[in-house]
mmCIF file of C-alpha atoms (C1' of nucleotides) in Angstrom:
data_model
loop_
_atom_site.group_PDB
_atom_site.id
_atom_site.type_symbol
_atom_site.label_atom_id
_atom_site.label_comp_id
_atom_site.label_asym_id
_atom_site.label_seq_id
_atom_site.Cartn_x
_atom_site.Cartn_y
_atom_site.Cartn_z
ATOM 1 C CA MET A 744 80.168 27.569 75.177
ATOM 2 C CA ASP A 745 81.775 27.015 78.607
ATOM 3 C CA ILE A 746 79.565 27.550 81.653
ATOM 4 C CA LEU A 747 82.574 28.346 83.985
ATOM 5 C CA PRO A 748 83.028 31.988 82.927
ATOM 6 C CA GLN A 749 79.317 32.691 83.790
ATOM 7 C CA ILE A 750 79.693 31.085 87.262
ATOM 8 C CA SER A 751 82.758 33.055 88.168
ATOM 9 C CA SER A 752 81.005 36.232 86.758
ATOM 10 C CA LEU A 753 78.338 35.803 89.304
ATOM 11 C CA SER A 754 80.545 35.528 92.358
ATOM 12 C CA GLY A 755 82.689 38.408 90.950
ATOM 13 C CA GLU A 756 79.589 40.505 90.518
ATOM 14 C CA LEU A 757 78.651 39.659 94.090
ATOM 15 C CA LEU A 758 82.022 40.457 95.521
ATOM 16 C CA SER A 759 82.080 43.770 93.673
ATOM 17 C CA TRP A 760 78.703 44.569 95.279
ATOM 18 C CA TYR A 761 80.000 43.640 98.587
ATOM 19 C CA ASP A 762 82.977 45.866 98.297
ATOM 20 C CA ARG A 763 80.610 48.630 97.720
ATOM 21 C CA HIS A 764 77.645 47.893 100.037
ATOM 22 C CA HIS A 765 79.024 45.551 102.818
ATOM 23 C CA ARG A 766 77.521 46.202 106.253
ATOM 24 C CA ASP A 767 79.983 47.133 109.021
ATOM 25 C CA LEU A 768 79.795 44.956 111.919
ATOM 26 C CA PRO A 769 81.647 44.679 115.013
ATOM 27 C CA TRP A 770 82.909 41.186 114.425
ATOM 28 C CA ARG A 771 83.706 41.908 110.738
ATOM 29 C CA ILE A 772 86.861 42.738 108.972
ATOM 30 C CA SER A 773 85.676 44.924 106.046
ATOM 31 C CA PRO A 774 87.233 44.556 102.651
ATOM 32 C CA PRO A 775 89.299 47.808 103.145
ATOM 33 C CA MET A 776 90.791 46.526 106.392
ATOM 34 C CA ALA A 777 91.465 43.026 104.865
ATOM 35 C CA ALA A 778 93.256 44.843 102.075
ATOM 36 C CA ARG A 779 95.700 46.145 104.747
ATOM 37 C CA GLY A 780 96.259 42.635 105.959
ATOM 38 C CA ILE A 781 94.059 42.593 108.945
ATOM 39 C CA ARG A 782 92.702 39.061 109.602
ATOM 40 C CA PRO A 783 89.413 38.308 111.617
ATOM 41 C CA ASP A 784 89.943 36.996 115.211
ATOM 42 C CA PRO A 785 88.472 33.364 115.135
ATOM 43 C CA TYR A 786 87.006 33.827 118.589
ATOM 44 C CA HIS A 787 85.226 36.767 117.395
ATOM 45 C CA ILE A 788 83.791 35.077 114.472
ATOM 46 C CA TRP A 789 82.873 31.967 116.352
ATOM 47 C CA LEU A 790 81.160 34.024 119.268
ATOM 48 C CA SER A 791 79.215 36.148 116.801
ATOM 49 C CA GLU A 792 78.000 33.169 114.738
ATOM 50 C CA VAL A 793 76.766 31.345 117.746
ATOM 51 C CA MET A 794 75.018 34.542 118.788
ATOM 52 C CA LEU A 795 73.535 35.078 115.455
ATOM 53 C CA GLN A 796 71.884 31.608 115.280
ATOM 54 C CA GLN A 797 68.194 32.408 114.642
ATOM 55 C CA THR A 798 68.819 35.771 116.103
ATOM 56 C CA THR A 799 68.887 39.353 114.682
ATOM 57 C CA VAL A 800 72.039 41.437 114.143
ATOM 58 C CA PRO A 801 70.564 44.393 116.367
ATOM 59 C CA ALA A 802 69.788 41.889 119.245
ATOM 60 C CA VAL A 803 73.328 40.400 119.033
ATOM 61 C CA LYS A 804 75.507 43.616 119.072
ATOM 62 C CA ALA A 805 75.214 44.517 122.741
ATOM 63 C CA TYR A 806 75.539 40.997 123.884
ATOM 64 C CA PHE A 807 78.701 40.506 121.669
ATOM 65 C CA ALA A 808 80.224 43.654 123.260
ATOM 66 C CA LYS A 809 79.468 42.587 126.659
ATOM 67 C CA PHE A 810 80.907 39.076 126.223
ATOM 68 C CA LEU A 811 84.130 40.221 124.509
ATOM 69 C CA LYS A 812 84.713 42.938 127.179
ATOM 70 C CA ARG A 813 84.119 40.427 129.947
ATOM 71 C CA TRP A 814 85.894 37.494 128.398
ATOM 72 C CA PRO A 815 88.477 38.720 125.781
ATOM 73 C CA THR A 816 89.814 35.500 124.747
ATOM 74 C CA VAL A 817 88.456 31.902 124.310
ATOM 75 C CA ARG A 818 90.548 30.834 127.306
ATOM 76 C CA ASP A 819 88.849 33.514 129.500
ATOM 77 C CA LEU A 820 85.507 32.128 128.465
ATOM 78 C CA ALA A 821 86.673 28.440 129.175
ATOM 79 C CA THR A 822 87.430 29.292 132.684
ATOM 80 C CA ALA A 823 84.481 31.511 133.469
ATOM 81 C CA PRO A 824 81.815 30.055 135.876
ATOM 82 C CA THR A 825 78.973 28.593 133.894
ATOM 83 C CA ASP A 826 76.520 30.476 135.919
ATOM 84 C CA ASP A 827 78.150 33.834 134.822
ATOM 85 C CA VAL A 828 77.930 32.770 131.272
ATOM 86 C CA MET A 829 74.284 31.921 131.570
ATOM 87 C CA ALA A 830 73.519 35.105 133.393
ATOM 88 C CA ALA A 831 75.329 37.121 130.638
ATOM 89 C CA TRP A 832 73.284 35.243 127.973
ATOM 90 C CA ALA A 833 70.036 35.869 129.684
ATOM 91 C CA GLY A 834 67.594 37.605 127.382
ATOM 92 C CA LEU A 835 69.161 36.322 124.154
ATOM 93 C CA GLY A 836 67.200 33.074 123.989
ATOM 94 C CA TYR A 837 67.839 29.392 122.979
ATOM 95 C CA TYR A 838 69.988 28.798 126.229
ATOM 96 C CA ALA A 839 71.429 25.514 124.953
ATOM 97 C CA ARG A 840 73.484 27.748 122.777
ATOM 98 C CA ALA A 841 75.020 29.202 126.098
ATOM 99 C CA ARG A 842 75.766 25.977 127.625
ATOM 100 C CA ASN A 843 77.341 24.628 124.313
ATOM 101 C CA LEU A 844 79.243 27.970 124.026
ATOM 102 C CA LYS A 845 80.880 27.247 127.324
ATOM 103 C CA LYS A 846 81.623 23.581 126.488
ATOM 104 C CA CYS A 847 83.058 24.677 123.127
ATOM 105 C CA ALA A 848 85.374 27.188 124.758
ATOM 106 C CA GLU A 849 86.512 24.514 127.261
ATOM 107 C CA ALA A 850 87.217 21.986 124.437
ATOM 108 C CA VAL A 851 89.086 24.663 122.283
ATOM 109 C CA ALA A 852 91.342 25.471 125.396
ATOM 110 C CA ALA A 853 91.977 21.910 126.619
ATOM 111 C CA GLU A 854 92.130 19.925 123.323
ATOM 112 C CA HIS A 855 93.255 22.497 120.807
ATOM 113 C CA GLY A 856 95.749 24.717 122.799
ATOM 114 C CA GLY A 857 93.404 27.661 122.851
ATOM 115 C CA GLN A 858 93.173 27.954 119.022
ATOM 116 C CA PHE A 859 90.178 27.012 116.999
ATOM 117 C CA PRO A 860 90.468 24.263 114.379
ATOM 118 C CA GLU A 861 90.897 25.745 110.928
ATOM 119 C CA THR A 862 88.984 22.973 109.027
ATOM 120 C CA GLU A 863 85.321 22.552 108.585
ATOM 121 C CA ASP A 864 85.465 19.052 110.094
ATOM 122 C CA GLY A 865 87.633 20.053 112.973
ATOM 123 C CA LEU A 866 85.068 22.767 113.827
ATOM 124 C CA ARG A 867 82.018 20.610 113.118
ATOM 125 C CA ALA A 868 83.149 18.271 115.872
ATOM 126 C CA LEU A 869 82.820 20.974 118.631
ATOM 127 C CA PRO A 870 79.692 21.365 120.791
ATOM 128 C CA GLY A 871 77.228 23.865 119.297
ATOM 129 C CA ILE A 872 78.834 23.971 116.069
ATOM 130 C CA GLY A 873 76.684 22.538 113.222
ATOM 131 C CA ASP A 874 77.001 22.554 109.385
ATOM 132 C CA TYR A 875 76.421 26.241 109.067
ATOM 133 C CA THR A 876 78.593 27.471 111.793
ATOM 134 C CA ALA A 877 81.486 25.059 110.870
ATOM 135 C CA ALA A 878 81.465 26.480 107.351
ATOM 136 C CA ALA A 879 80.991 29.911 108.378
ATOM 137 C CA VAL A 880 84.063 30.075 110.655
ATOM 138 C CA ALA A 881 86.153 28.056 108.377
ATOM 139 C CA ALA A 882 85.471 30.527 105.397
ATOM 140 C CA ILE A 883 85.346 33.765 107.323
ATOM 141 C CA ALA A 884 87.970 33.297 109.999
ATOM 142 C CA PHE A 885 90.385 30.972 107.910
ATOM 143 C CA ASN A 886 89.519 31.858 104.315
ATOM 144 C CA ARG A 887 88.738 28.272 103.524
ATOM 145 C CA GLN A 888 87.026 27.490 100.196
ATOM 146 C CA VAL A 889 83.744 25.817 101.717
ATOM 147 C CA ALA A 890 80.014 26.239 101.013
ATOM 148 C CA VAL A 891 78.396 28.481 103.570
ATOM 149 C CA MET A 892 74.481 27.953 103.615
ATOM 150 C CA ASP A 893 72.157 29.729 106.118
ATOM 151 C CA GLY A 894 68.671 30.986 105.755
ATOM 152 C CA ASN A 895 69.933 34.086 103.812
ATOM 153 C CA VAL A 896 71.863 31.950 101.368
ATOM 154 C CA GLU A 897 68.812 29.523 101.035
ATOM 155 C CA ARG A 898 66.655 32.526 100.002
ATOM 156 C CA VAL A 899 69.130 33.851 97.509
ATOM 157 C CA ILE A 900 69.805 30.493 95.862
ATOM 158 C CA SER A 901 66.324 29.342 95.726
ATOM 159 C CA ARG A 902 65.335 32.539 93.855
ATOM 160 C CA LEU A 903 68.410 32.604 91.688
ATOM 161 C CA TYR A 904 67.546 29.027 90.390
ATOM 162 C CA ALA A 905 63.787 29.172 91.021
ATOM 163 C CA ILE A 906 63.909 26.094 93.117
ATOM 164 C CA ALA A 907 60.507 24.747 93.597
ATOM 165 C CA THR A 908 61.342 21.668 95.815
ATOM 166 C CA PRO A 909 60.253 22.744 99.399
ATOM 167 C CA LEU A 910 62.710 23.110 102.222
ATOM 168 C CA PRO A 911 64.220 21.220 103.972
ATOM 169 C CA ALA A 912 64.347 18.744 101.220
ATOM 170 C CA ALA A 913 65.909 21.125 98.816
ATOM 171 C CA LYS A 914 68.928 21.766 101.018
ATOM 172 C CA PRO A 915 71.358 19.326 99.275
ATOM 173 C CA LEU A 916 70.616 20.659 95.808
ATOM 174 C CA MET A 917 70.930 24.270 97.304
ATOM 175 C CA LYS A 918 74.219 23.624 98.831
ATOM 176 C CA GLN A 919 75.582 22.084 95.664
ATOM 177 C CA LYS A 920 74.647 25.333 93.898
ATOM 178 C CA VAL A 921 76.387 27.310 96.550
ATOM 179 C CA ALA A 922 79.535 25.211 96.147
ATOM 180 C CA LEU A 923 79.733 25.839 92.445
ATOM 181 C CA LEU A 924 79.554 29.517 93.056
ATOM 182 C CA THR A 925 82.033 29.810 96.045
ATOM 183 C CA PRO A 926 85.204 31.155 94.548
ATOM 184 C CA ALA A 927 88.838 30.036 95.690
ATOM 185 C CA ASP A 928 89.747 33.809 96.136
ATOM 186 C CA ARG A 929 87.812 35.573 99.004
ATOM 187 C CA PRO A 930 85.504 32.676 100.074
ATOM 188 C CA GLY A 931 84.972 34.309 103.302
ATOM 189 C CA ASP A 932 83.881 37.563 101.809
ATOM 190 C CA PHE A 933 81.768 35.602 99.232
ATOM 191 C CA ALA A 934 79.916 33.944 102.196
ATOM 192 C CA GLN A 935 79.345 37.238 104.060
ATOM 193 C CA ALA A 936 78.324 38.859 100.835
ATOM 194 C CA MET A 937 75.663 36.238 100.245
ATOM 195 C CA MET A 938 74.319 36.739 103.679
ATOM 196 C CA ASP A 939 74.287 40.501 103.366
ATOM 197 C CA LEU A 940 72.570 40.221 100.180
ATOM 198 C CA GLY A 941 69.791 38.193 101.743
ATOM 199 C CA ALA A 942 69.564 40.450 104.764
ATOM 200 C CA THR A 943 69.330 43.718 102.812
ATOM 201 C CA ILE A 944 68.278 43.132 99.185
ATOM 202 C CA CYS A 945 66.931 39.649 98.697
ATOM 203 C CA THR A 946 64.696 39.942 101.739
ATOM 204 C CA PRO A 947 61.642 37.601 102.425
ATOM 205 C CA LYS A 948 59.100 40.344 101.632
ATOM 206 C CA ARG A 949 59.424 43.108 98.987
ATOM 207 C CA PRO A 950 63.042 42.173 97.661
ATOM 208 C CA ALA A 951 64.760 45.171 96.246
ATOM 209 C CA CYS A 952 65.545 43.376 92.980
ATOM 210 C CA SER A 953 66.422 46.586 91.191
ATOM 211 C CA LEU A 954 69.422 46.863 93.357
ATOM 212 C CA CYS A 955 70.505 43.238 93.150
ATOM 213 C CA PRO A 956 73.847 42.066 91.539
ATOM 214 C CA PHE A 957 72.017 38.907 90.440
ATOM 215 C CA ASN A 958 68.969 40.474 88.974
ATOM 216 C CA ASN A 959 70.052 39.869 85.416
ATOM 217 C CA ALA A 960 70.397 36.089 86.153
ATOM 218 C CA CYS A 961 67.625 35.488 88.728
ATOM 219 C CA GLU A 962 65.143 32.981 87.546
ATOM 220 C CA ALA A 963 62.558 33.862 90.256
ATOM 221 C CA LEU A 964 62.612 37.406 89.075
ATOM 222 C CA ARG A 965 62.269 36.371 85.421
ATOM 223 C CA LEU A 966 59.153 34.502 86.556
ATOM 224 C CA HIS A 967 58.006 37.833 88.287
ATOM 225 C CA ASP A 968 57.565 36.078 91.690
ATOM 226 C CA PRO A 969 60.625 36.297 93.822
ATOM 227 C CA GLU A 970 58.495 36.224 97.110
ATOM 228 C CA HIS A 971 57.336 32.601 96.069
ATOM 229 C CA PHE A 972 60.802 31.259 96.885
ATOM 230 C CA PRO A 973 61.992 29.463 98.980
ATOM 231 C CA VAL A 974 59.108 27.073 99.199
ATOM 232 C CA LYS A 975 58.657 25.777 102.618
ATOM 233 C CA ALA A 976 56.557 23.079 104.482
ATOM 234 C CA ALA A 977 53.352 24.417 106.044
ATOM 235 C CA LYS A 978 53.660 25.386 109.713
ATOM 236 C CA LYS A 979 51.898 23.777 112.599
ATOM 237 C CA GLU A 980 49.779 25.960 114.755
ATOM 238 C CA ARG A 981 51.001 27.028 118.272
ATOM 239 C CA PRO A 982 49.188 25.370 121.230
ATOM 240 C CA VAL A 983 48.424 27.167 124.516
ATOM 241 C CA ARG A 984 49.679 25.907 127.710
ATOM 242 C CA GLN A 985 48.925 27.333 131.171
ATOM 243 C CA GLY A 986 50.507 27.319 134.615
ATOM 244 C CA ALA A 987 51.174 29.431 137.774
ATOM 245 C CA ALA A 988 54.349 31.290 138.966
ATOM 246 C CA PHE A 989 54.941 32.154 142.585
ATOM 247 C CA VAL A 990 56.759 35.285 143.626
ATOM 248 C CA ALA A 991 57.644 35.279 147.432
ATOM 249 C CA VAL A 992 59.393 38.216 149.126
ATOM 250 C CA ASN A 993 60.566 38.121 152.649
ATOM 251 C CA GLY A 994 61.158 40.897 155.200
ATOM 252 C CA ASP A 995 64.758 41.466 153.995
ATOM 253 C CA GLY A 996 63.664 42.476 150.613
ATOM 254 C CA GLU A 997 64.584 38.909 149.030
ATOM 255 C CA ILE A 998 62.886 36.873 146.447
ATOM 256 C CA TYR A 999 62.704 33.146 146.364
ATOM 257 C CA LEU A 1000 64.591 31.712 143.253
ATOM 258 C CA ARG A 1001 65.372 28.206 141.893
ATOM 259 C CA ARG A 1002 67.586 26.769 139.300
ATOM 260 C CA ARG A 1003 66.005 24.877 136.455
ATOM 261 C CA ILE A 1004 67.242 21.517 135.409
ATOM 262 C CA ALA A 1005 70.114 21.724 133.085
ATOM 263 C CA SER A 1006 68.328 20.293 129.976
ATOM 264 C CA GLY A 1007 65.187 21.107 128.065
ATOM 265 C CA LEU A 1008 63.215 24.455 128.089
ATOM 266 C CA LEU A 1009 65.102 27.281 129.689
ATOM 267 C CA GLY A 1010 67.645 24.565 130.902
ATOM 268 C CA GLY A 1011 70.140 25.751 133.577
ATOM 269 C CA MET A 1012 68.402 29.121 133.853
ATOM 270 C CA THR A 1013 66.913 30.679 137.044
ATOM 271 C CA GLU A 1014 63.158 30.837 137.648
ATOM 272 C CA VAL A 1015 60.592 31.615 140.368
ATOM 273 C CA PRO A 1016 58.929 28.521 141.538
ATOM 274 C CA THR A 1017 56.081 27.478 139.032
ATOM 275 C CA THR A 1018 53.795 24.684 138.337
ATOM 276 C CA GLY A 1019 54.107 22.434 135.420
ATOM 277 C CA TRP A 1020 53.018 24.017 132.156
ATOM 278 C CA THR A 1021 50.340 21.759 130.936
ATOM 279 C CA ALA A 1022 47.884 21.789 128.130
ATOM 280 C CA ARG A 1023 45.213 24.429 128.847
ATOM 281 C CA ILE A 1024 42.505 23.233 131.219
ATOM 282 C CA ASP A 1025 39.295 25.339 131.844
ATOM 283 C CA GLY A 1026 39.372 26.931 135.304
ATOM 284 C CA GLU A 1027 41.709 28.960 137.381
ATOM 285 C CA THR A 1028 45.043 27.453 138.369
ATOM 286 C CA SER A 1029 44.896 27.770 142.207
ATOM 287 C CA ALA A 1030 47.392 28.821 144.778
ATOM 288 C CA THR A 1031 47.174 25.280 146.277
ATOM 289 C CA ALA A 1032 50.211 24.387 143.958
ATOM 290 C CA ALA A 1033 52.398 26.913 145.701
ATOM 291 C CA PRO A 1034 55.911 25.675 146.784
ATOM 292 C CA PHE A 1035 55.172 26.492 150.424
ATOM 293 C CA PRO A 1036 52.114 27.801 152.498
ATOM 294 C CA ALA A 1037 51.781 31.594 152.473
ATOM 295 C CA ASP A 1038 49.270 34.242 152.037
ATOM 296 C CA TRP A 1039 49.241 33.959 148.219
ATOM 297 C CA GLN A 1040 47.614 36.895 146.457
ATOM 298 C CA VAL A 1041 46.472 36.991 142.834
ATOM 299 C CA ALA A 1042 48.796 39.319 141.016
ATOM 300 C CA GLY A 1043 47.699 39.026 137.406
ATOM 301 C CA THR A 1044 48.473 37.082 134.165
ATOM 302 C CA VAL A 1045 51.554 37.056 132.061
ATOM 303 C CA THR A 1046 51.464 35.639 128.417
ATOM 304 C CA HIS A 1047 54.740 34.624 126.815
ATOM 305 C CA VAL A 1048 55.138 33.163 123.291
ATOM 306 C CA PHE A 1049 57.827 30.522 122.895
ATOM 307 C CA THR A 1050 58.722 28.867 119.535
ATOM 308 C CA HIS A 1051 56.297 25.885 120.011
ATOM 309 C CA PHE A 1052 53.785 27.001 122.367
ATOM 310 C CA GLU A 1053 52.046 30.021 124.060
ATOM 311 C CA LEU A 1054 52.156 30.124 127.818
ATOM 312 C CA ARG A 1055 49.761 31.812 130.069
ATOM 313 C CA LEU A 1056 50.999 32.203 133.555
ATOM 314 C CA SER A 1057 48.930 33.108 136.546
ATOM 315 C CA ILE A 1058 51.052 35.088 138.930
ATOM 316 C CA TYR A 1059 50.777 34.819 142.646
ATOM 317 C CA ARG A 1060 52.603 37.030 145.143
ATOM 318 C CA ALA A 1061 53.143 36.540 148.844
ATOM 319 C CA GLN A 1062 54.937 38.672 151.500
ATOM 320 C CA VAL A 1063 56.412 36.219 154.120
ATOM 321 C CA ALA A 1064 57.679 37.026 157.549
ATOM 322 C CA SER A 1065 60.778 35.044 157.513
ATOM 323 C CA LYS A 1066 62.927 32.941 155.196
ATOM 324 C CA ILE A 1067 61.061 29.796 154.565
ATOM 325 C CA ALA A 1068 63.328 26.727 154.997
ATOM 326 C CA SER A 1069 64.008 25.526 151.564
ATOM 327 C CA ASN A 1070 66.087 22.763 149.984
ATOM 328 C CA ASP A 1071 65.868 23.523 146.336
ATOM 329 C CA GLY A 1072 66.220 27.247 145.940
ATOM 330 C CA TRP A 1073 67.615 30.287 147.671
ATOM 331 C CA TRP A 1074 66.742 33.892 148.661
ATOM 332 C CA GLU A 1075 68.141 36.613 146.514
ATOM 333 C CA PRO A 1076 68.034 40.388 147.200
ATOM 334 C CA VAL A 1077 65.522 41.991 144.713
ATOM 335 C CA THR A 1078 68.135 44.702 144.146
ATOM 336 C CA ASN A 1079 70.390 41.875 142.536
ATOM 337 C CA LEU A 1080 67.926 40.408 140.075
ATOM 338 C CA GLU A 1081 69.799 42.076 137.074
ATOM 339 C CA ALA A 1082 72.762 39.790 137.767
ATOM 340 C CA GLN A 1083 70.718 36.594 137.689
ATOM 341 C CA ALA A 1084 70.234 34.217 134.958
ATOM 342 C CA LEU A 1085 66.634 35.041 134.523
ATOM 343 C CA PRO A 1086 64.987 34.340 131.105
ATOM 344 C CA THR A 1087 62.463 36.990 129.913
ATOM 345 C CA VAL A 1088 59.500 35.110 130.748
ATOM 346 C CA MET A 1089 60.664 34.922 134.359
ATOM 347 C CA LYS A 1090 61.491 38.683 134.503
ATOM 348 C CA LYS A 1091 58.034 39.307 133.153
ATOM 349 C CA ALA A 1092 56.505 37.047 135.945
ATOM 350 C CA ILE A 1093 58.507 38.902 138.645
ATOM 351 C CA ALA A 1094 57.733 42.314 137.037
ATOM 352 C CA GLN A 1095 54.082 41.528 137.134
ATOM 353 C CA ALA A 1096 54.293 40.860 140.880
ATOM 354 C CA ILE A 1097 56.896 43.418 141.820
ATOM 355 C CA PRO A 1098 56.590 46.354 139.149
ATOM 356 C CA ARG A 1099 59.782 48.013 140.475
ATOM 357 C CA ALA A 1100 62.014 44.811 140.401
ATOM 358 C CA PHE A 1101 63.655 45.816 137.179
ATOM 359 C CA SER A 1102 64.834 49.139 135.906
ATOM 360 C CA LYS A 1103 63.305 48.477 132.551
ATOM 361 C CA ALA A 1104 59.956 47.603 134.097
ATOM 362 C CA SER A 1105 57.879 48.594 131.098
ATOM 363 C CA THR A 1106 59.844 46.073 128.893
ATOM 364 C CA TYR A 1107 58.399 43.266 130.918
ATOM 365 C CA ILE A 1108 54.929 44.481 131.900
ATOM 366 C CA SER A 1109 52.265 44.252 129.233
ATOM 367 C CA GLY A 1110 49.542 46.264 130.980
ATOM 368 C CA HIS A 1111 46.814 43.786 130.426
ATOM 369 C CA ASN A 1112 46.181 42.084 133.814
ATOM 370 C CA SER A 1113 43.461 39.749 134.986
ATOM 371 C "C1'" DC B 216 63.484 13.587 109.900
ATOM 372 C "C1'" DA B 217 60.563 16.282 112.659
ATOM 373 C "C1'" DG B 218 60.217 18.315 116.869
ATOM 374 C "C1'" DG B 219 62.045 20.877 120.824
ATOM 375 C "C1'" DC B 220 64.178 25.006 121.708
ATOM 376 C "C1'" DG B 221 63.598 32.335 123.079
ATOM 377 C "C1'" DT B 222 63.080 36.553 122.076
ATOM 378 C "C1'" DG B 223 62.128 41.157 120.137
ATOM 379 C "C1'" DG B 224 60.965 43.815 116.196
ATOM 380 C "C1'" DC B 225 58.278 44.522 112.234
ATOM 381 C "C1'" DC B 226 54.146 45.583 109.232
ATOM 382 C "C1'" DT C 352 47.868 43.694 116.610
ATOM 383 C "C1'" DG C 353 49.109 39.232 116.077
ATOM 384 C "C1'" DG C 354 51.413 36.386 112.840
ATOM 385 C "C1'" DC C 355 55.844 36.158 111.036
ATOM 386 C "C1'" DC C 356 60.346 36.072 110.961
ATOM 387 C "C1'" DA C 357 66.133 36.078 112.252
ATOM 388 C "C1'" DA C 358 73.549 34.128 110.390
ATOM 389 C "C1'" DG C 359 70.599 26.837 113.465
ATOM 390 C "C1'" DC C 360 71.750 22.879 116.809
ATOM 391 C "C1'" DC C 361 70.638 18.692 118.885
ATOM 392 C "C1'" DT C 362 68.227 14.393 119.418
#
DNA sequence: CAGGCGTGGCC
DNA sequence: TGGCCAAGCCT
């Protein structure tokens, strides 16, 4: 008995499921549209894929619309000021993505005539495009028969074959399985179908196996334990760091801001002056670490959770009579803060000191001060 | 390869 | 309510 018919049957079942249950997304050409000959815009696919790296669909939608309206083509993005791109990305997180997004747009404009490369290897060579994004753009935008594997696909495949090897060691085997399933016809839809399946049916908790097109073949379901897969290495605990942030306002209603260095945590983003963020030390962080002398008043505490540590920031506020001479920052009208490249942790710090600084103040104020 | 790198929503 | 998670990339 030949095994190929069964494999093609699985991908056929999935595509049939996708035709009926695909999600409608702003960057996606749905099967009915594709049937009318509409092709995806590679710029839209690339932009959405970068935004979706480690980020949820609901969080991405507004940013995707904003970027497309402001920079309709990759050439527009290539010529945009980097500061504008960083400010537009503010709040979405993982800011290296924004820096690389700009670099990638410049490379496409300058080295590829404004057209994205159509091959996985060509895409993979661009800044911010790794194995997943290269395969996703090649498959979805250019209909290339390549294996696309993200976190969703890993979950689906690990369950379908009950792969007990922990991630990330199991990735090569899992990618091999994906490659065997990927059809020559509609590889882009197949990739999107696998991700939709993982996002809506084969979910991390309480998967809806009764609705799954693979439920007749799924080894993890046969073992009555789909949630057991994928197996992952144990996570490390998150350390606590602490520091202080200083919010100074002058008589003209301006706040003192600085630019962070281009690399590392929140690289290239805007901040209020802060101390270093060090391992927690018992005792109060004092105002003696302020960027310049002023009547610094305690304004409370802000807690912010990053991926690899938790930050507790003591907030200090000062009203200053005149603009302190400074060589590393600038004074910005408080009324213009929404246009700045302020990451969420900095908006929290500013909102703690100046509750009316942002229109969505409650978004940034926890209510637990000290 | 393992660690650095954000944020908001969910149960 | 706090731990967990979400379409990864880079070094």
